Coordinates of C-alpha atoms in Angstrom, one line a residue:
M1 CA -54.8 -51.7 15.1
P2 CA -53.8 -55.3 14.2
T3 CA -55.3 -56.7 11.0
S4 CA -55.2 -59.8 8.9
R5 CA -56.7 -60.9 5.6
G6 CA -55.8 -64.5 6.2
L7 CA -58.7 -65.3 8.5
G8 CA -61.6 -65.8 6.0
Q9 CA -60.3 -62.9 3.9
S10 CA -61.6 -60.4 6.5
V11 CA -60.2 -57.7 8.6
L12 CA -60.9 -58.4 12.3
R13 CA -61.0 -55.4 14.5
R14 CA -60.9 -54.5 18.2
R15 CA -60.1 -56.5 21.3
G16 CA -62.9 -59.0 20.4
L17 CA -60.5 -60.8 18.2
L18 CA -58.8 -62.2 21.3
A19 CA -62.0 -63.6 22.7
L20 CA -62.9 -65.1 19.3
A21 CA -59.6 -66.4 18.2
G22 CA -60.7 -69.9 19.1
G23 CA -63.8 -69.5 16.9
V24 CA -61.7 -68.4 14.0
T25 CA -59.3 -71.3 14.0
G26 CA -61.0 -74.1 15.7
G27 CA -60.7 -73.6 19.4
V28 CA -58.3 -75.7 21.5
V29 CA -55.9 -77.8 19.5
L30 CA -53.8 -80.5 21.3
G31 CA -54.7 -78.8 24.6
R32 CA -53.5 -75.4 23.6
P33 CA -55.7 -72.4 23.2
A34 CA -56.0 -71.2 19.6
W35 CA -54.4 -67.9 20.7
T36 CA -51.1 -69.8 21.2
R37 CA -51.1 -71.2 17.7
P38 CA -48.5 -69.6 15.4
A39 CA -51.0 -68.9 12.6
V40 CA -53.3 -66.9 14.9
Q41 CA -50.4 -65.1 16.6
A42 CA -49.2 -64.0 13.2
A43 CA -52.7 -62.9 12.2
V44 CA -53.0 -60.6 15.2
T45 CA -49.5 -59.3 15.2
N46 CA -49.0 -59.0 11.4
R47 CA -45.9 -61.1 11.7
P48 CA -45.4 -63.9 9.2
V49 CA -46.1 -67.5 10.2
P50 CA -42.9 -69.3 11.1
Q51 CA -43.0 -72.0 8.5
S52 CA -40.3 -74.1 10.3
T53 CA -42.6 -74.7 13.3
A54 CA -42.9 -78.5 13.8
G55 CA -46.4 -79.8 13.0
L56 CA -47.7 -76.5 11.8
I57 CA -50.7 -76.7 9.4
R58 CA -50.5 -74.0 6.9
T59 CA -53.5 -71.6 6.9
R60 CA -54.1 -72.2 3.1
D61 CA -54.7 -75.9 3.9
A62 CA -56.8 -75.4 7.1
I63 CA -60.5 -76.0 7.4
S64 CA -62.3 -73.0 8.8
H65 CA -65.8 -74.5 9.2
V66 CA -67.7 -77.7 8.8
Q67 CA -71.4 -78.6 9.2
T68 CA -74.0 -81.1 8.1
G69 CA -77.5 -80.5 6.7
D70 CA -80.7 -82.0 5.3
V71 CA -80.0 -85.3 7.1
T72 CA -82.6 -88.0 6.3
P73 CA -82.8 -91.7 7.2
T74 CA -80.4 -92.6 4.4
G75 CA -78.5 -89.5 3.5
G76 CA -77.4 -85.9 4.1
V77 CA -74.9 -83.3 3.2
L78 CA -71.4 -82.7 4.6
W79 CA -70.3 -79.0 4.0
G80 CA -66.9 -77.4 4.6
R81 CA -64.9 -74.3 3.9
S82 CA -61.2 -74.1 3.6
E83 CA -58.9 -71.2 4.3
G84 CA -57.1 -72.0 1.1
Q85 CA -57.8 -74.0 -2.1
G86 CA -57.8 -77.7 -1.4
Q87 CA -59.6 -81.0 -1.9
L88 CA -62.4 -81.9 0.6
H89 CA -61.8 -85.3 2.3
L90 CA -64.1 -87.2 4.6
R91 CA -63.7 -90.2 6.9
L92 CA -67.1 -91.5 8.2
T93 CA -67.4 -93.8 11.1
S94 CA -70.3 -95.3 13.1
G95 CA -70.1 -97.3 16.3
G96 CA -66.3 -97.1 16.1
R97 CA -66.1 -98.7 12.7
E98 CA -65.1 -97.0 9.5
V99 CA -68.0 -96.7 7.1
R100 CA -66.2 -95.1 4.2
T101 CA -63.6 -92.6 3.2
Q102 CA -64.5 -90.2 0.5
V103 CA -62.9 -87.5 -1.6
G104 CA -65.2 -84.5 -2.4
P105 CA -64.8 -81.6 -4.8
A106 CA -62.1 -79.0 -4.5
A107 CA -62.7 -75.8 -2.5
V108 CA -61.8 -73.1 -5.0
D109 CA -62.1 -69.4 -5.3
A110 CA -65.1 -69.7 -7.6
T111 CA -67.1 -71.1 -4.7
D112 CA -65.4 -68.9 -2.1
R113 CA -63.5 -72.1 -1.1
T114 CA -66.7 -73.9 0.0
A115 CA -67.3 -77.6 -0.9
R116 CA -69.8 -80.3 -0.1
I117 CA -70.3 -84.0 -0.3
D118 CA -73.7 -85.6 -0.8
L119 CA -73.9 -88.5 1.7
S120 CA -76.0 -91.5 0.5
G121 CA -76.4 -95.1 1.5
L122 CA -76.5 -94.3 5.2
A123 CA -78.2 -96.6 7.7
P124 CA -81.4 -95.3 9.4
G125 CA -81.3 -94.7 13.1
R126 CA -77.5 -94.6 13.4
E127 CA -75.1 -92.2 14.9
Y128 CA -72.2 -91.1 12.7
E129 CA -69.0 -89.3 13.2
A130 CA -67.3 -87.5 10.4
Q131 CA -63.7 -86.4 10.3
V132 CA -63.3 -83.7 7.7
W133 CA -60.2 -82.0 6.2
F134 CA -58.8 -80.3 3.2
A135 CA -55.6 -81.4 1.4
S136 CA -53.4 -79.3 -0.8
A137 CA -52.5 -80.2 -4.4
E138 CA -49.3 -81.6 -3.0
G139 CA -51.2 -84.0 -0.9
V140 CA -50.5 -82.3 2.4
A141 CA -53.5 -82.8 4.8
G142 CA -54.7 -79.8 6.8
E143 CA -56.2 -79.9 10.2
R144 CA -59.1 -82.2 10.8
R145 CA -62.5 -81.3 12.2
T146 CA -65.0 -83.7 13.7
V147 CA -68.8 -83.4 13.4
T148 CA -71.4 -85.8 14.6
F149 CA -75.0 -86.4 13.4
A150 CA -77.7 -89.1 13.6
T151 CA -79.9 -90.4 10.9
P152 CA -83.6 -90.6 11.9
A153 CA -85.2 -94.1 12.2
L154 CA -87.7 -95.4 9.7
T155 CA -89.7 -97.0 12.5
P156 CA -91.5 -95.0 15.1
A157 CA -88.9 -93.5 17.5
A158 CA -88.5 -90.4 19.7
T159 CA -87.1 -87.4 17.8
S160 CA -86.8 -83.7 18.3
F161 CA -86.3 -80.5 16.4
A162 CA -85.6 -76.9 17.2
W163 CA -86.2 -73.7 15.1
S164 CA -85.6 -70.0 15.1
G165 CA -84.4 -67.3 12.7
D166 CA -83.0 -63.8 12.3
T167 CA -79.2 -63.4 12.9
C168 CA -77.1 -60.3 13.3
G169 CA -79.7 -57.6 12.5
Q170 CA -80.4 -54.1 13.7
G171 CA -76.6 -53.5 13.9
Y172 CA -76.1 -56.1 16.6
G173 CA -73.3 -58.5 15.6
I174 CA -70.9 -60.7 17.6
N175 CA -70.2 -59.2 20.9
P176 CA -67.5 -61.2 22.8
D177 CA -68.2 -59.3 26.0
A178 CA -71.8 -60.6 25.9
G179 CA -70.8 -64.2 25.1
G180 CA -71.2 -64.0 21.3
L181 CA -74.3 -65.2 19.6
V182 CA -75.9 -66.8 22.6
G183 CA -79.1 -67.8 20.9
Y184 CA -77.1 -70.4 19.0
A185 CA -75.7 -71.7 22.3
A186 CA -79.3 -72.0 23.6
V187 CA -80.2 -74.2 20.6
A188 CA -77.0 -76.3 21.1
D189 CA -77.9 -76.8 24.8
L190 CA -81.2 -78.3 23.8
R191 CA -79.4 -81.0 21.8
P192 CA -82.1 -81.3 19.2
D193 CA -81.9 -84.0 16.4
V194 CA -82.1 -81.2 13.8
F195 CA -82.2 -77.4 13.8
I196 CA -84.4 -75.5 11.3
H197 CA -83.2 -72.0 10.5
C198 CA -86.3 -70.3 9.3
G199 CA -84.5 -67.5 7.4
D200 CA -82.6 -64.3 7.7
N201 CA -79.4 -66.2 8.2
I202 CA -77.7 -62.8 7.7
Y203 CA -78.8 -59.2 7.6
A204 CA -77.0 -58.3 4.3
D205 CA -78.8 -54.9 4.2
E206 CA -77.8 -53.5 7.6
P207 CA -74.3 -52.3 8.6
I208 CA -72.5 -53.7 11.6
T209 CA -70.3 -51.1 13.2
D210 CA -67.8 -51.2 16.1
T211 CA -70.4 -49.9 18.6
V212 CA -74.1 -49.5 19.1
I213 CA -75.3 -47.0 21.7
E214 CA -78.4 -48.5 23.3
P215 CA -81.3 -46.5 24.9
G216 CA -80.0 -45.4 28.3
G217 CA -76.4 -45.0 27.0
T218 CA -75.1 -48.5 27.3
T219 CA -72.5 -49.4 24.6
W220 CA -72.8 -52.7 22.7
R221 CA -69.4 -53.6 21.1
N222 CA -69.3 -55.6 17.9
L223 CA -66.6 -57.7 16.3
V224 CA -66.3 -56.1 12.8
T225 CA -65.0 -57.4 9.5
D226 CA -64.4 -55.6 6.3
H227 CA -67.5 -57.0 4.6
V228 CA -70.2 -55.9 7.1
A229 CA -69.6 -52.1 7.1
R230 CA -72.3 -51.3 4.5
P231 CA -75.3 -53.0 2.9
A232 CA -74.0 -55.8 0.7
Q233 CA -73.9 -54.9 -2.9
T234 CA -71.3 -57.3 -4.3
L235 CA -70.9 -61.0 -4.3
A236 CA -67.8 -60.6 -2.1
E237 CA -69.8 -58.7 0.5
Y238 CA -72.6 -61.2 0.6
R239 CA -70.1 -64.0 1.1
G240 CA -68.4 -62.0 3.8
R241 CA -71.6 -61.8 5.7
Y242 CA -71.8 -65.6 6.0
R243 CA -68.2 -65.9 7.0
Y244 CA -68.8 -63.3 9.7
V245 CA -71.5 -65.4 11.4
L246 CA -69.3 -68.5 11.2
L247 CA -66.7 -66.7 13.4
D248 CA -68.9 -67.2 16.4
E249 CA -68.0 -70.1 18.7
N250 CA -71.6 -70.7 19.6
V251 CA -72.5 -71.2 15.9
R252 CA -69.5 -73.5 15.5
R253 CA -70.5 -75.6 18.6
L254 CA -74.1 -76.0 17.3
H255 CA -72.9 -77.0 13.8
A256 CA -70.5 -79.6 15.2
S257 CA -73.3 -81.8 16.6
V258 CA -76.6 -80.7 15.1
P259 CA -77.6 -81.0 11.4
V260 CA -79.3 -77.9 9.9
I261 CA -82.3 -77.4 7.6
A262 CA -81.8 -74.0 6.1
Q263 CA -84.1 -71.6 4.3
W264 CA -83.9 -68.0 3.3
D265 CA -86.1 -64.9 3.7
D266 CA -85.6 -61.3 2.8
H267 CA -82.5 -60.1 4.7
E268 CA -80.3 -62.6 2.8
T269 CA -80.8 -60.0 0.1
T270 CA -82.5 -56.8 1.3
N271 CA -85.5 -55.9 3.5
N272 CA -88.9 -57.1 2.2
W273 CA -87.6 -57.6 -1.4
Y274 CA -89.5 -59.0 -4.3
P275 CA -88.5 -59.9 -7.9
G276 CA -88.3 -56.9 -10.2
E277 CA -88.0 -54.4 -7.4
V278 CA -85.7 -51.4 -7.8
L279 CA -84.6 -49.7 -4.6
G280 CA -85.3 -46.0 -4.2
D281 CA -83.8 -43.3 -2.0
D282 CA -86.0 -44.2 0.9
T283 CA -84.0 -47.3 2.1
T284 CA -82.9 -47.2 5.7
F285 CA -79.3 -47.5 4.6
P286 CA -78.0 -46.2 1.3
Y287 CA -77.3 -48.4 -1.7
D288 CA -74.7 -46.4 -3.6
E289 CA -73.5 -49.1 -6.0
E290 CA -76.4 -51.4 -7.0
R291 CA -80.2 -50.9 -6.6
R292 CA -81.6 -53.5 -8.9
V293 CA -82.9 -56.2 -6.5
D294 CA -82.8 -58.9 -9.1
V295 CA -79.0 -58.3 -9.3
L296 CA -78.7 -58.2 -5.5
A297 CA -80.8 -61.3 -5.1
G298 CA -78.6 -63.1 -7.6
F299 CA -75.6 -62.4 -5.5
G300 CA -77.5 -63.2 -2.3
R301 CA -78.8 -66.5 -3.6
R302 CA -75.4 -67.6 -4.9
A303 CA -73.8 -66.8 -1.5
W304 CA -76.6 -68.5 0.4
Q305 CA -76.3 -71.6 -1.7
E306 CA -72.5 -71.7 -1.4
Y307 CA -72.7 -71.5 2.4
M308 CA -75.8 -73.6 3.3
P309 CA -75.5 -77.3 3.8
I310 CA -78.0 -78.4 1.2
G311 CA -77.6 -81.1 -1.5
T312 CA -76.2 -80.5 -5.0
R313 CA -79.6 -81.5 -6.4
H314 CA -81.0 -78.3 -4.9
L315 CA -78.3 -76.2 -6.5
L316 CA -79.3 -76.6 -10.1
G317 CA -80.3 -73.9 -12.6
R318 CA -79.2 -70.7 -10.7
G319 CA -79.1 -68.7 -13.9
E320 CA -78.0 -65.1 -14.0
T321 CA -80.8 -63.8 -11.8
G322 CA -80.9 -66.6 -9.2
F323 CA -84.6 -67.1 -9.6
A324 CA -84.4 -70.8 -10.6
A325 CA -87.2 -73.3 -10.4
K326 CA -85.0 -75.5 -8.2
G327 CA -82.9 -74.5 -5.3
I328 CA -84.6 -73.9 -1.9
Y329 CA -88.0 -75.3 -1.3
R330 CA -87.9 -79.0 -0.5
K331 CA -89.0 -81.8 1.8
V332 CA -86.6 -83.3 4.4
S333 CA -87.8 -86.6 5.8
R334 CA -86.9 -87.0 9.4
G335 CA -88.3 -90.6 9.9
A336 CA -91.6 -92.2 10.7
H337 CA -92.9 -89.4 12.9
L338 CA -91.7 -86.2 11.1
D339 CA -91.5 -84.7 7.6
V340 CA -90.2 -81.1 7.3
F341 CA -91.4 -79.0 4.4
C342 CA -89.1 -76.0 3.9
L343 CA -90.6 -73.2 1.8
D344 CA -89.2 -70.4 -0.4
Q345 CA -91.6 -67.5 -0.1
R346 CA -89.2 -65.0 -1.7
S347 CA -88.3 -66.2 -5.2
Y348 CA -91.8 -66.6 -6.6
R349 CA -93.7 -63.8 -5.1
G350 CA -95.4 -60.8 -6.8
G351 CA -94.8 -57.3 -5.8
N352 CA -95.6 -56.4 -2.2
D353 CA -97.5 -53.4 -3.4
E354 CA -99.8 -55.7 -5.4
Q355 CA -101.2 -57.6 -2.4
L356 CA -104.5 -55.7 -2.4
A357 CA -104.6 -54.6 -6.0
D358 CA -108.1 -54.7 -7.6
G359 CA -109.5 -54.8 -4.0
G360 CA -107.5 -58.0 -3.3
E361 CA -110.0 -60.2 -5.1
R362 CA -107.4 -61.8 -7.3
P363 CA -104.7 -64.1 -5.9
A364 CA -101.3 -62.6 -5.3
A365 CA -98.3 -64.9 -5.2
L366 CA -96.1 -65.5 -2.2
M367 CA -95.1 -69.1 -2.9
G368 CA -96.3 -69.1 -6.5
E369 CA -98.5 -71.7 -8.3
E370 CA -95.8 -74.4 -8.9
Q371 CA -94.6 -74.3 -5.2
T372 CA -98.2 -74.3 -3.9
D373 CA -99.0 -77.3 -6.0
W374 CA -95.9 -79.0 -4.7
L375 CA -96.8 -78.3 -1.1
I376 CA -100.3 -79.6 -1.4
R377 CA -99.1 -82.7 -3.3
E378 CA -96.2 -83.6 -0.9
V379 CA -98.0 -82.9 2.4
T380 CA -100.9 -85.0 1.1
A381 CA -98.6 -87.9 0.2
S382 CA -96.7 -87.8 3.4
S383 CA -97.0 -90.8 5.7
A384 CA -95.2 -89.2 8.6
T385 CA -97.2 -88.7 11.7
W386 CA -96.4 -84.9 11.8
K387 CA -96.1 -82.6 8.9
V388 CA -94.1 -79.6 9.9
I389 CA -94.2 -76.7 7.4
S390 CA -91.3 -74.3 7.9
A391 CA -92.4 -71.0 6.4
D392 CA -90.6 -67.7 5.9
Q393 CA -93.4 -65.7 7.4
P394 CA -96.4 -66.1 9.7
L395 CA -99.9 -66.7 8.2
A396 CA -102.0 -63.9 9.7
L397 CA -99.9 -60.9 10.9
A398 CA -100.4 -57.6 9.1
P399 CA -97.4 -55.5 8.1
R400 CA -95.8 -53.0 10.4
Q401 CA -95.4 -50.5 7.6
E402 CA -98.4 -49.2 5.8
R403 CA -98.9 -50.6 2.3
D404 CA -95.8 -52.8 2.6
F405 CA -97.7 -56.1 2.4
D406 CA -94.7 -58.4 2.7
G407 CA -96.5 -61.5 4.0
Y408 CA -100.0 -63.0 3.9
G409 CA -101.7 -61.0 6.6
N410 CA -103.3 -57.7 5.7
G411 CA -105.2 -56.8 8.9
D412 CA -108.6 -57.4 7.4
D413 CA -110.7 -59.9 9.3
G414 CA -112.9 -60.6 6.4
A415 CA -112.8 -63.1 3.5
P416 CA -109.4 -63.9 1.9
R417 CA -107.9 -61.1 -0.1
G418 CA -104.7 -60.9 -2.1
R419 CA -102.1 -63.4 -0.9
E420 CA -104.6 -64.9 1.6
H421 CA -106.1 -66.7 -1.4
E422 CA -103.0 -68.8 -1.6
V423 CA -103.4 -69.9 2.1
A424 CA -107.0 -70.6 1.6
R425 CA -106.2 -72.9 -1.4
V426 CA -103.6 -74.9 0.7
L427 CA -105.8 -75.3 3.8
S428 CA -108.9 -76.3 1.7
A429 CA -106.8 -78.9 -0.2
F430 CA -105.5 -80.4 3.1
R431 CA -109.0 -80.7 4.4
A432 CA -110.4 -82.3 1.2
A433 CA -107.6 -84.9 1.3
G434 CA -108.0 -85.7 5.0
V435 CA -104.5 -84.5 5.9
R436 CA -104.0 -84.6 9.6
N437 CA -101.3 -83.3 12.1
V438 CA -100.0 -80.3 10.2
V439 CA -98.0 -77.7 12.2
W440 CA -96.6 -74.5 10.8
I441 CA -93.5 -72.9 12.2
T442 CA -91.7 -69.7 11.4
A443 CA -89.6 -66.8 12.8
D444 CA -89.4 -63.4 10.9
V445 CA -91.3 -61.1 13.2
H446 CA -88.9 -60.9 16.2
F447 CA -91.2 -62.2 18.9
T448 CA -92.5 -65.6 19.9
A449 CA -96.1 -66.7 19.8
A450 CA -98.5 -69.6 19.6
H451 CA -101.4 -69.2 17.3
R452 CA -104.4 -71.6 17.1
F453 CA -106.3 -71.4 13.8
D454 CA -110.0 -72.6 14.0
P455 CA -112.7 -72.4 11.4
G456 CA -115.2 -71.7 14.2
R457 CA -113.8 -68.2 14.5
A458 CA -112.9 -67.6 10.9
A459 CA -114.3 -65.7 7.9
F460 CA -112.9 -68.6 5.7
T461 CA -114.0 -71.9 7.1
D462 CA -113.0 -74.6 4.7
F463 CA -110.1 -76.0 6.7
D464 CA -109.4 -78.1 9.8
P465 CA -107.9 -76.6 13.0
F466 CA -104.2 -76.3 13.2
W467 CA -101.4 -74.6 15.2
E468 CA -98.7 -72.1 14.1
F469 CA -95.7 -71.4 16.3
I470 CA -93.4 -68.5 16.0
A471 CA -89.9 -68.3 17.5
G472 CA -87.2 -65.7 17.0
P473 CA -85.1 -63.7 16.9
L474 CA -82.0 -65.8 17.3
A475 CA -79.5 -62.9 17.4
C476 CA -81.3 -59.6 16.7
S477 CA -83.4 -57.1 18.5
S478 CA -86.8 -58.3 19.6
F479 CA -89.9 -56.3 18.5
G480 CA -93.3 -55.8 20.0
T481 CA -96.0 -58.4 19.5
K482 CA -98.8 -58.1 17.0
T483 CA -102.3 -59.7 17.1
P484 CA -103.3 -61.8 14.0
D485 CA -106.4 -61.1 12.0
T486 CA -109.2 -63.6 12.0
T487 CA -109.6 -64.4 8.3
F488 CA -108.5 -68.0 9.2
G489 CA -109.7 -67.8 12.8
A490 CA -106.3 -67.2 14.4
E491 CA -106.3 -66.9 18.2
Q492 CA -103.1 -65.7 19.9
V493 CA -102.8 -68.2 22.7
F494 CA -99.4 -66.9 23.8
A495 CA -97.1 -64.1 22.8
K496 CA -93.9 -62.4 24.1
G497 CA -91.7 -59.8 22.6
N498 CA -90.1 -56.5 23.5
P499 CA -92.4 -54.6 25.9
E500 CA -90.5 -51.3 25.3
P501 CA -91.0 -48.9 22.4
S502 CA -87.3 -48.7 21.6
R503 CA -85.2 -51.6 20.2
R504 CA -82.9 -53.4 22.6
A505 CA -79.8 -55.4 22.3
P506 CA -80.2 -59.1 21.9
R507 CA -80.1 -60.1 25.5
P508 CA -80.9 -63.8 26.4
D509 CA -84.4 -63.1 27.8
Q510 CA -85.3 -61.5 24.5
L511 CA -84.0 -64.2 22.2
F512 CA -86.5 -67.0 21.4
V513 CA -86.2 -70.6 20.3
G514 CA -88.9 -73.1 19.5
Y515 CA -88.5 -76.8 20.4
G516 CA -90.5 -79.8 19.4
E517 CA -90.3 -83.2 21.0
I518 CA -92.0 -86.2 19.6
T519 CA -92.3 -89.4 21.7
A520 CA -92.0 -92.9 20.3
D521 CA -95.8 -93.1 20.3
G522 CA -96.2 -89.8 18.4
L523 CA -97.1 -87.2 21.1
L524 CA -95.7 -83.8 20.0
T525 CA -94.8 -81.3 22.7
V526 CA -94.0 -77.9 21.4
S527 CA -92.4 -75.4 23.8
L528 CA -91.4 -71.8 23.2
R529 CA -88.2 -70.8 25.1
D530 CA -85.8 -67.9 25.6
A531 CA -82.1 -68.1 25.4
T532 CA -81.8 -68.4 29.2
G533 CA -83.4 -71.8 28.9
A534 CA -86.7 -70.8 30.4
V535 CA -89.8 -72.4 29.0
L536 CA -92.3 -69.6 28.3
H537 CA -95.1 -71.7 26.8
S538 CA -95.8 -75.4 26.1
V539 CA -98.5 -77.4 24.5
D540 CA -99.0 -81.2 24.1
L541 CA -100.5 -82.2 20.7
E542 CA -101.9 -85.7 20.4
P543 CA -101.7 -87.0 16.8
E544 CA -105.0 -87.6 15.1
P545 CA -105.7 -90.8 13.1
V546 CA -104.8 -90.4 9.5
G547 CA -107.5 -90.9 7.0
R548 CA -109.6 -89.3 4.3
R549 CA -112.5 -87.3 5.4
P550 CA -115.8 -89.0 4.6
G551 CA -117.7 -87.6 1.7

């Protein structure tokens, strides 16, 4: 069985390596398939790379991945990872003219050879092309990658966004026979101006093995690396999970042309976790090395921050536990018509078992007081036509497991209880401030749905009507649908998930993506789609005039 530790420090197994060789090393180079490149041949055959080959770029100087993120009208982030230690370099052009060249930080082992450059001083409403490479200490430049992105305009202009979440869960990883992670291809085919990953970028807590036997006896075959065989319990294993996803050519194609807004949820650490938790013997998969969730979350948060294209200003104060005041929740301005508010509903929550303590009369944190204050303040101050709140979890769905109250919903249609007090506070503040045109988006529950919240149907009525749209999974099993409770008057206008009781492989008709298109005059059309490209549900939302409510 051929192996190599030169490709992202992972052992690649089974015949899927041949199909994904282009994804590992950058696809076609100078018209030649990646499989014909000496470095890849050596990796597969365990033979040394012939250093005398003319024009060969040494693996230690090669770039393995590049992407952009948090792109605003005047800035953004350029992120890259090198196969070896080297200095990050950037050449930025727009309209065929060079804008700047820039030298970034070194990709070193301490950051798992990841590095980023904060881009500032960009022009609004412009298309950019970035050539990215790493150079060795001797000044030898490695292979170059090109990524493109566009800054949003400050004046009213058409724009679009896509969202989804949940990648490589339930044991289903990259299957070259099935086309790899085809949900990412579906997003790339939409050509959105930005992609919002709503969390569960990895499933650190679930092993990925060579095969999964589906109901009916069909065999799903995974590409496997040496860091996905058990639940992640070390920093190296968490990092390896992110490198695994980046092997997929669909992911690489998306990142080459679409900037990302990334957030995290539970599976970047372990299922349904909360600060202070200690895992017991009842976990689905055994944790035999580390059970303290604060330790695991510290590893998970560090790896997440190393691998996500977010700015250095959001990477401050990690601390030993990873529960820093800065780091994940943030506003990303996308021009005159769109502000995206990306939440962190993991780091500041109370225990899931405390949701209904004392009868649920006291508030229980999901965002926490500081983040809740920030959300109210920033959404109220936003001048964008549409305020899109990207949440880790839906607002009104009860848990699947009894007493494991991981989100806001609790299945009680009455007055707010537990974490629902937090929702009530936010919605009431928006109404008092006259905030208009708020839309919530999320993934998490492995089905797609459109929920309309209306005080005319609600137990709690101090809010204005709004929509919540759910889209996912992106590369996991789909689950059955659930009906929201009516504390906030939710009506399930549309829903689609897995109609069968058993979990199924992530086939295109069970992978779901949300897509929002805003016209130059502000009309927002939201559609829910599957990975075949089919539009399952669509709604047009006319923007309401912005203004403070009388009285």
